[in-house]
XYZ file of C-alpha atoms in Angstrom:
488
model
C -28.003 36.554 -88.272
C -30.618 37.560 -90.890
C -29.512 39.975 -94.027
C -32.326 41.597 -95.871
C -31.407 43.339 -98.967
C -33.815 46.136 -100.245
C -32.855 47.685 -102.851
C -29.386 48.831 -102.348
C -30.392 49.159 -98.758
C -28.924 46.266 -96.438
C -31.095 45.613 -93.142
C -29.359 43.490 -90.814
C -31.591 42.786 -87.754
C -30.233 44.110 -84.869
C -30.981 42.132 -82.551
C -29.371 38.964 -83.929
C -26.443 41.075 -84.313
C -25.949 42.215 -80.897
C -26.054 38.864 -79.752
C -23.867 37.441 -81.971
C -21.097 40.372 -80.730
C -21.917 39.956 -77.323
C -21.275 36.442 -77.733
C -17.944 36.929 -79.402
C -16.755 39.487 -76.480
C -17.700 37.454 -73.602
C -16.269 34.349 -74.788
C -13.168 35.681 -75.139
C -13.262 36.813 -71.403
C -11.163 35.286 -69.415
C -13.565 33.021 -66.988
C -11.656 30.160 -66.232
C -10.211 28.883 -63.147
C -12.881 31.244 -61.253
C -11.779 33.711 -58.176
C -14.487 36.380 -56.782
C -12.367 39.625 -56.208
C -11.969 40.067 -52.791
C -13.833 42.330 -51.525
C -16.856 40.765 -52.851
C -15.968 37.771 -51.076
C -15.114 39.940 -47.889
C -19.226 41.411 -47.870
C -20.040 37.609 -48.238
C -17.957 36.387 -45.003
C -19.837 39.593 -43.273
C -23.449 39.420 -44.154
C -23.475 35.704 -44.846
C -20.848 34.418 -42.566
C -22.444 30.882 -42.629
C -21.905 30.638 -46.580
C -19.202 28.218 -48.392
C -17.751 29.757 -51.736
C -16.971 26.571 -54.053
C -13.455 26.832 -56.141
C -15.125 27.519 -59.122
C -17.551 30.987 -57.713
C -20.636 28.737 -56.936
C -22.141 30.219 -53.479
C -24.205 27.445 -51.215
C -25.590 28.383 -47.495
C -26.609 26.035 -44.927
C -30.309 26.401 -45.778
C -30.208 24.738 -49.642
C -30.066 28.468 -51.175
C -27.449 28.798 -53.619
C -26.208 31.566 -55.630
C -24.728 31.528 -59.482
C -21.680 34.044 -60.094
C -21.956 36.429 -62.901
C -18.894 37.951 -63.919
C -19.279 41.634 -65.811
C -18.342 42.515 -69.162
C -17.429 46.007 -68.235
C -15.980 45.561 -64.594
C -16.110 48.882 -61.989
C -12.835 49.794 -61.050
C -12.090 50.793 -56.997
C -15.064 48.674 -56.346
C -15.055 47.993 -52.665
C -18.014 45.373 -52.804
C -21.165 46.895 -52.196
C -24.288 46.089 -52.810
C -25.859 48.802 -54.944
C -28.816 47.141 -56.227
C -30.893 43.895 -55.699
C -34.505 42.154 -56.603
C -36.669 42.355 -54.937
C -35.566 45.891 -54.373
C -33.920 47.921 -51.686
C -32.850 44.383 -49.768
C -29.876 43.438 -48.077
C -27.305 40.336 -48.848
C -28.446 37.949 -45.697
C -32.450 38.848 -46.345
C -31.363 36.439 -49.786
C -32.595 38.513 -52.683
C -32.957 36.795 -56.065
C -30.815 39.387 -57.994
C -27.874 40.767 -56.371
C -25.326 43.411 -58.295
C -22.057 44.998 -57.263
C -20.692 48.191 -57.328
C -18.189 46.565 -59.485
C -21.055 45.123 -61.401
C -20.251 41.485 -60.729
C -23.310 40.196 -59.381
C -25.222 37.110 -58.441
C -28.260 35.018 -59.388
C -30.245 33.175 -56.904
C -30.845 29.460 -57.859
C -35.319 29.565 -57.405
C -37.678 26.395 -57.896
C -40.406 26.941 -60.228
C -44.051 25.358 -58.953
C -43.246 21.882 -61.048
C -40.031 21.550 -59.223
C -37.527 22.765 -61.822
C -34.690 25.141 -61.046
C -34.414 28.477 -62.384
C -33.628 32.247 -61.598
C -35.968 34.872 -61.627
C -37.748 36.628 -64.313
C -35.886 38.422 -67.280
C -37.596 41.578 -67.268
C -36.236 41.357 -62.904
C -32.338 41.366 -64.039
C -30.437 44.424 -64.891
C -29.635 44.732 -68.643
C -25.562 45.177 -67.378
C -26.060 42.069 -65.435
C -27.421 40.380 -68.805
C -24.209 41.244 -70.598
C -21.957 39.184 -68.292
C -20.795 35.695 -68.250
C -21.180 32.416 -66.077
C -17.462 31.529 -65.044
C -16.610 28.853 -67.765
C -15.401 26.277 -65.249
C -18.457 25.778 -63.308
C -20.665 23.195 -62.708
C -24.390 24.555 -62.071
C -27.023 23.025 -61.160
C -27.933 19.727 -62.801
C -31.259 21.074 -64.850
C -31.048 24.328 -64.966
C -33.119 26.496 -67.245
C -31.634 30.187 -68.005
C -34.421 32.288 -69.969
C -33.840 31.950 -73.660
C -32.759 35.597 -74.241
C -30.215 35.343 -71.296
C -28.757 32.088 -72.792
C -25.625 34.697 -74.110
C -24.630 34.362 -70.167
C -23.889 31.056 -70.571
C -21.192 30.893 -73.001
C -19.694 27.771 -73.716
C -20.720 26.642 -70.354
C -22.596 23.315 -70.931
C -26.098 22.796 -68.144
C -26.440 18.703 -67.954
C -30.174 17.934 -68.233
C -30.175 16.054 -64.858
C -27.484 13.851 -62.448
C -25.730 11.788 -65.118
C -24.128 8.504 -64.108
C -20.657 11.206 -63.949
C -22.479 13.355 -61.650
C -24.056 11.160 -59.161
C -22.408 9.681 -56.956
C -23.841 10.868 -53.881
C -26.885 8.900 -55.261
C -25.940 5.227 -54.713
C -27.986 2.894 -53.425
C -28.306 1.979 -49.628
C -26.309 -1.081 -48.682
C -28.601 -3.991 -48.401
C -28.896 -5.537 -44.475
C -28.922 -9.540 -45.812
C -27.380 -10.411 -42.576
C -27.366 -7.653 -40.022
C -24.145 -7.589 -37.724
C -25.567 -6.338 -34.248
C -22.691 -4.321 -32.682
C -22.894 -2.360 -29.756
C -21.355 1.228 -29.959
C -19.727 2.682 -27.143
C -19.813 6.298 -27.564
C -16.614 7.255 -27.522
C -15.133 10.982 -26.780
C -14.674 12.699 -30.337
C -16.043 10.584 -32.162
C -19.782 11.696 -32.514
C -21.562 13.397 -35.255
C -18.392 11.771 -38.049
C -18.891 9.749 -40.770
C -15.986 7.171 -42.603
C -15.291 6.685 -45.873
C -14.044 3.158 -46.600
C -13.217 1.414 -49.836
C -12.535 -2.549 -50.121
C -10.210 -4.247 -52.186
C -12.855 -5.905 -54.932
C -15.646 -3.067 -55.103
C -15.680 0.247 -56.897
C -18.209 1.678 -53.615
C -17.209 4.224 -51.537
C -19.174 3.308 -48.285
C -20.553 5.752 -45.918
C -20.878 4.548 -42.402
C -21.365 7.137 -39.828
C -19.559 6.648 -36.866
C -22.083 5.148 -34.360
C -22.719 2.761 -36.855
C -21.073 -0.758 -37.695
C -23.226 -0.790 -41.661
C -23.204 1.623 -44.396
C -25.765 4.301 -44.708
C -25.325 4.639 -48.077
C -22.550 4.386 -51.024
C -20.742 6.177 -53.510
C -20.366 4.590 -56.836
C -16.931 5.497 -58.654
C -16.104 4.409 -62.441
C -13.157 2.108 -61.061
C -12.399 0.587 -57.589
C -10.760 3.681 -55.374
C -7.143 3.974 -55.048
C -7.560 7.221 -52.544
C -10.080 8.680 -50.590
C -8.940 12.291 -48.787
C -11.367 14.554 -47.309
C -9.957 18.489 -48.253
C -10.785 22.334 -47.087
C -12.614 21.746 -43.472
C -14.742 18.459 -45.217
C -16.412 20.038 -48.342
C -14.757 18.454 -50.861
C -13.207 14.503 -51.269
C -10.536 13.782 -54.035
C -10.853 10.860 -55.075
C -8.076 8.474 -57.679
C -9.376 5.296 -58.909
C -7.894 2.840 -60.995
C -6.961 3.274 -64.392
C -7.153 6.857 -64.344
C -5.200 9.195 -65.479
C -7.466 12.188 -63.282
C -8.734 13.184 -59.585
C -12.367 13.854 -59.056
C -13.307 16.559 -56.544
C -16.899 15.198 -54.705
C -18.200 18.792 -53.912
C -20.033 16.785 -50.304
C -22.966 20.249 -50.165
C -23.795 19.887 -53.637
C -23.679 15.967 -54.011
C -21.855 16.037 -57.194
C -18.690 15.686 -58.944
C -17.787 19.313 -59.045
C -14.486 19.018 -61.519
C -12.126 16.658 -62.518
C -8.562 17.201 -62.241
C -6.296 15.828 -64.978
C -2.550 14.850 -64.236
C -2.329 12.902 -67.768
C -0.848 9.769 -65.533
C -2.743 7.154 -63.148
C -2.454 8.854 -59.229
C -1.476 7.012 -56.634
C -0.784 8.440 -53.389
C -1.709 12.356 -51.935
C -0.210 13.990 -49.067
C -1.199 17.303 -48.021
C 0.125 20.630 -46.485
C -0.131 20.998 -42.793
C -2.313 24.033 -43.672
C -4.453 21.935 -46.107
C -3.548 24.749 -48.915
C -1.916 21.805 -50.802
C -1.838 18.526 -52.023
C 1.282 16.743 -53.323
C 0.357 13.579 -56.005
C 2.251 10.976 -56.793
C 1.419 8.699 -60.226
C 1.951 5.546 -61.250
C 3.698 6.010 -64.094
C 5.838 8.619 -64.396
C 8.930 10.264 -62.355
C 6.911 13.548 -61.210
C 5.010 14.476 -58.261
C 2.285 17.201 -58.905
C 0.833 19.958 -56.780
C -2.375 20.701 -56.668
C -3.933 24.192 -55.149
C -6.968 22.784 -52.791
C -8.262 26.636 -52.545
C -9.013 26.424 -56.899
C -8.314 22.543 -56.930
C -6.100 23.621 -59.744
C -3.299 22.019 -61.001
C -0.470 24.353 -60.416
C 3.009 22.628 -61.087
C 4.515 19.457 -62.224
C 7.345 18.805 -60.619
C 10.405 16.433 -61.924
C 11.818 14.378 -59.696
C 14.653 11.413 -59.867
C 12.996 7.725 -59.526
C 9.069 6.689 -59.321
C 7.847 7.941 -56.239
C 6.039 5.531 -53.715
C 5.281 6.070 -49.671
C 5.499 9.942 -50.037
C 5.861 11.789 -46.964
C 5.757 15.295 -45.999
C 7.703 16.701 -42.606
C 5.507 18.899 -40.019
C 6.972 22.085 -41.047
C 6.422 21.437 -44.919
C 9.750 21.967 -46.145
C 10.191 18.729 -47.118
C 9.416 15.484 -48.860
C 10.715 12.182 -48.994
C 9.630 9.517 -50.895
C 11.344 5.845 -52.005
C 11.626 4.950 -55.853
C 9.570 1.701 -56.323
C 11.918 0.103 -58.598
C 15.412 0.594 -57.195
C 14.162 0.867 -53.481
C 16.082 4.211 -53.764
C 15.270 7.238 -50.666
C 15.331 10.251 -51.963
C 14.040 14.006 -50.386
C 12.952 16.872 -52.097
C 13.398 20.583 -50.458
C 9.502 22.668 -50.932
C 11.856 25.542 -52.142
C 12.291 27.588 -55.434
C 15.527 24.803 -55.566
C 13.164 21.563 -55.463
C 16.393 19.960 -54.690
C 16.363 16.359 -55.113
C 18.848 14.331 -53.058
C 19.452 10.388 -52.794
C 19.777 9.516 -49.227
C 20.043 5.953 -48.816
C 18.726 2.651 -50.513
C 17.005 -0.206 -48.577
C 14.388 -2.895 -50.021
C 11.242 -3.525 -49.387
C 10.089 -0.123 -46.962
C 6.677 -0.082 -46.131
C 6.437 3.233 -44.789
C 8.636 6.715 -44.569
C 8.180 9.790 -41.916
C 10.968 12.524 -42.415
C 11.320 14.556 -39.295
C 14.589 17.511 -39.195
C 16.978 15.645 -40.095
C 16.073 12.093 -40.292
C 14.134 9.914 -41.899
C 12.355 6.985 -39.881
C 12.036 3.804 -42.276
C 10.048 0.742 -41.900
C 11.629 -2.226 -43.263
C 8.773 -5.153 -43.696
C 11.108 -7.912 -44.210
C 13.700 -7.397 -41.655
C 11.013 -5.965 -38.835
C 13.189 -2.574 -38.354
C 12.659 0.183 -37.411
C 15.813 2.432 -39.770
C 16.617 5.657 -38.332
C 18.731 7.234 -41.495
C 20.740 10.453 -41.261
C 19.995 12.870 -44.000
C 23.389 14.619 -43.770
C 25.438 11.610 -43.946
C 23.034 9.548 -45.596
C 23.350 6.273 -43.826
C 21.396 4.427 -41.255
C 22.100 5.232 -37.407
C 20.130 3.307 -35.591
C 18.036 0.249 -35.880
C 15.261 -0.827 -33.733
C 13.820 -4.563 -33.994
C 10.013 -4.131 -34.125
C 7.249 -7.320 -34.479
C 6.804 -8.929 -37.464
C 5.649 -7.395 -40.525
C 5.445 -3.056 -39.577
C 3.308 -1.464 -41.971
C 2.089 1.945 -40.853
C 3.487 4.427 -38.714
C 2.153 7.581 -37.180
C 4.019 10.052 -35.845
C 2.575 12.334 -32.574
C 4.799 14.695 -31.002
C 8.307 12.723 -30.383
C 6.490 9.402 -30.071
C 6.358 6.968 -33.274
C 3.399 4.713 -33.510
C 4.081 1.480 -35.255
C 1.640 -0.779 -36.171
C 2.483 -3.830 -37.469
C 0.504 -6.518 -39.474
C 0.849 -9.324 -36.600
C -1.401 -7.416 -34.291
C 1.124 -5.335 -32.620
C 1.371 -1.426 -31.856
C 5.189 -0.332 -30.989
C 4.890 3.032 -29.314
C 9.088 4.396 -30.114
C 10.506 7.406 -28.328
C 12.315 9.573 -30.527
C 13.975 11.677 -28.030
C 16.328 8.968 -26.476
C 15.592 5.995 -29.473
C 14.276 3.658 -26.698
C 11.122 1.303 -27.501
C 8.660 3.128 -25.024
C 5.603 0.594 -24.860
C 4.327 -2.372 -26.737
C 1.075 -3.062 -26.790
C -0.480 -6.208 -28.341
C -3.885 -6.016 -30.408
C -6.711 -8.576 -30.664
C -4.586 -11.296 -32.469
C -6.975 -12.199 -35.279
C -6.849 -10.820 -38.550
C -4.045 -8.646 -40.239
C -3.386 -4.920 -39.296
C -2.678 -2.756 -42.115
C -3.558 1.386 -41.347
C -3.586 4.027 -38.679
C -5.965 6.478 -38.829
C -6.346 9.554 -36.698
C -9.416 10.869 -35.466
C -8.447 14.312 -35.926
C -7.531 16.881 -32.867
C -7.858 13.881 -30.880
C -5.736 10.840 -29.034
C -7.841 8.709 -30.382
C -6.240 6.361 -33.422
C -8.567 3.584 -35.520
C -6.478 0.843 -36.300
C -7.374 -1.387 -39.542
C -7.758 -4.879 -40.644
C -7.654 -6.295 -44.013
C -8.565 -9.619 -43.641
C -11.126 -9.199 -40.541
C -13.912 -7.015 -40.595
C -13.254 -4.515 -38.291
C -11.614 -1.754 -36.972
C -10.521 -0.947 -33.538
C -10.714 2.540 -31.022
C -7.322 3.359 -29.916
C -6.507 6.003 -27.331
C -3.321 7.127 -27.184
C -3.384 8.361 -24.054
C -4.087 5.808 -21.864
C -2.329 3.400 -24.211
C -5.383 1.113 -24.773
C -7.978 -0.404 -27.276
C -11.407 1.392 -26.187
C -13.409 -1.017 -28.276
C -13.685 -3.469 -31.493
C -15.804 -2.452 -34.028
C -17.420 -4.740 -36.547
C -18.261 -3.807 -39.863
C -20.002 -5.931 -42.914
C -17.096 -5.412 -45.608
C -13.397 -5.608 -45.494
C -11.520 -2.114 -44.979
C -8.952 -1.162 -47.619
C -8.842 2.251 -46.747
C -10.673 4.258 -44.028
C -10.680 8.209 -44.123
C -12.883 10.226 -41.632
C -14.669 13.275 -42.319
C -16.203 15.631 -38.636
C -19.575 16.109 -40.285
C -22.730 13.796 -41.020
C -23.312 12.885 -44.805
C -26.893 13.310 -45.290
């Protein structure tokens, strides 16, 4: 700000100055953890139905065309989100105008490409002056290279614009797996299973590898700072939270956008994620520390910490989300926790080495690896009634109806009837290699079955109880998560 004295007279330029209060003002708006009001997002569902709305305001539609939030300085009350003006004038929402304002004066700004390439929004002298005086929510990420004009660079705030896709931000840009030695596969098509793509991380690489699913080799990768110690696709496929090693956050891979959209800090190394039945919620387990954390997947916010007795491993959640159970990795120690205002933590039974819990009413269904049982433990009286001998070495389980599907690492899948406790079917799996994960294709019968030390996977129906077909692959599968949409 410039000061002039003349005389006795002191000139201030006003421009500088209203800039520099404007500045002060908006910044101390509250535009964090971004939410459109509701009826704004209401007109968006009906005149763009096909649009997404990211957690943090940014709008994307199927076509590429994407929309920046401004939130007003002087808000409208009783706003029921109408459009009152645009530019181009006189348009409506779904004919995409590059200006679009509220009658609560929120508005938007359509992302444009200048002649060179470069992105940008319209014109200066296009955008209401009321729209100039807003803010960019503070917790976006824009567009990599975005240039605001210089006399609306007020609406940015504190919000930093990266130049271009840094090394944090790209991801979605690794390079396509080199075919050294092809492996020549045939696909069956298989119900269900068209138009998906996997996600699958090895044990000794830090890619995420993107093989869609008539394909046995990646069609491209996804390069993380640390090798991957979860994958989970979230809210209908958009996003993937991702934990890798030696981290003390979770990065949320906005899929649309191809960038790491936000990182979500816990302050200790994740380790495991379970989710809602809804997919509202995610429940986080760490490494380190004797909490599990709950993350809101509709903000991908971190809402509460929660304190819990032991270090949780092999967390669980029951169908009707009221509960969680979880083993302490040091003592061996099965404990639940109610999804209550209570949180009530109870100790229901120790037993060593468990390679995988499912709670279910009022049991929980333990896998012990070393004594190949099946434990059926009472939560009430909080000891084991009923054992069932399974093969050698269980380590998953998935749980369909009242049927429990056990695979274990000797190539075997034990198909167990909780209604009367009886073993229903056993059905043994190509014997080489070492089975380690069941994975459901989702609304399906079909499962994909695993193998850490072959590479491969196999087709699994359920319904008719057999392996559909082998699947070869050019790395070794860690982890395997499936998302219903094509990458790219």
């Amino acid at each position: 700000m410039e000061i002039k004295k003349v005389g006795r007279i002191v000139r201030i330029e006003f421009k500088s100055f209203v800039i520099a209060l404007l500045a002060y003002l908006l910044t101390s708006m509250s535009a964090f953890a971004t939410k459109l009001p509701d009826n704004i997002l209401q007109t968006i569902k009906s005149d763009l139905p096909k649009a997404s709305v990211r957690f943090d305001g940014l709008i994307t539609l199927p076509d590429g065309t994407v929309y920046i939030p401004v939130l007003p300085s002087n808000p409208k009350r009783n706003a029921v989100g109408k459009v009152v003006s645009t530019y181009p004038a006189n348009k409506k929402l779904a004919q995409l105008p590059d200006v679009v304002v509220f009658d609560s004066n929120y508005a938007f700004l359509k992302v444009i490409k200048t002649k060179d390439g470069k992105l940008t929004v319209t014109a200066s002298n296009n955008i209401p002056f009321i729209v100039k005086t807003g803010l960019l929510p503070q917790d976006m990420l824009v567009p990599p290279g975005l240039i605001f004009p210089e006399d609306m660079q007020i609406m940015l705030g504190d919000l930093k614009v990266a130049l271009k896709n840094s090394s944090v931000n790209n991801i979605f840009q690794g390079a396509v797996e080199v075919k050294k030695n092809p492996v020549s596969t045939k696909i069956v098509p298989v119900p269900y299973m068209a138009g998906r793509t996997l996600l699958v991380t090895s044990l000794d690489s830090k890619l995420i590898n993107v093989i869609p699913s008539d394909s046995t080799t990646p069609k491209f990768t996804l390069k993380m700072e640390n090798l991957p110690k979860f994958i989970q696709p979230v809210c209908n496929d958009d996003y993937i939270l991702i934990a890798a090693s030696g981290k003390t956050y979770i990065d949320v891979a906005d899929v649309k956008q191809e960038v790491l959209a936000r990182k979500i800090d816990l302050a200790y190394q994740p380790s495991e994620i379970i989710l809602t039945s809804d997919k509202a919620k995610a429940y986080v387990a760490v490494d380190d520390d004797q909490s599990i954390f709950l993350i809101d997947l509709k903000s991908m916010t971190l809402v509460e910490k929660i304190k819990i007795k032991g270090y949780p491993k092999h967390i669980t959640i029951s169908a009707d989300d009221k509960q969680i159970a979880y083993i302490d990795k040091n003592t061996g120690d099965i404990y639940t926790l109610t999804l209550d205002e209570s949180y009530t933590n109870k100790f229901i039974y120790n037993a060593s080495n468990i390679s995988k819990l499912i709670v279910k009413g009022d049991n929980i269904y333990a896998l012990s690896r070393t004594e190949d049982e099946l434990l059926v433990i009472d939560n009430d009286i909080q000891d084991i009634i009923y054992k069932q001998p399974v093969a050698k070495k269980p380590v998953d389980m998935f749980l369909k109806e009242n049927k429990l599907y056990i695979l274990c690492a000797s190539n075997e899948l034990d198909i167990f009837n909780l209604e009367d406790f009886s073993m229903e079917t056993i059905v043994k799996l190509p014997s080489t290699g070492f089975s380690k994960k069941l994975v459901q294709v989702p609304n399906t019968n079909i499962l994909l079955i695993t193998n850490v030390t072959d590479k491969k996977y196999l087709v699994y129906d359920m319904k008719t109880n057999t392996v559909l077909q082998t699947v070869t692959t050019p790395l070794f599968i860690n982890d395997l998560q499936l998302i219903n949409k094509r990458l790219k």
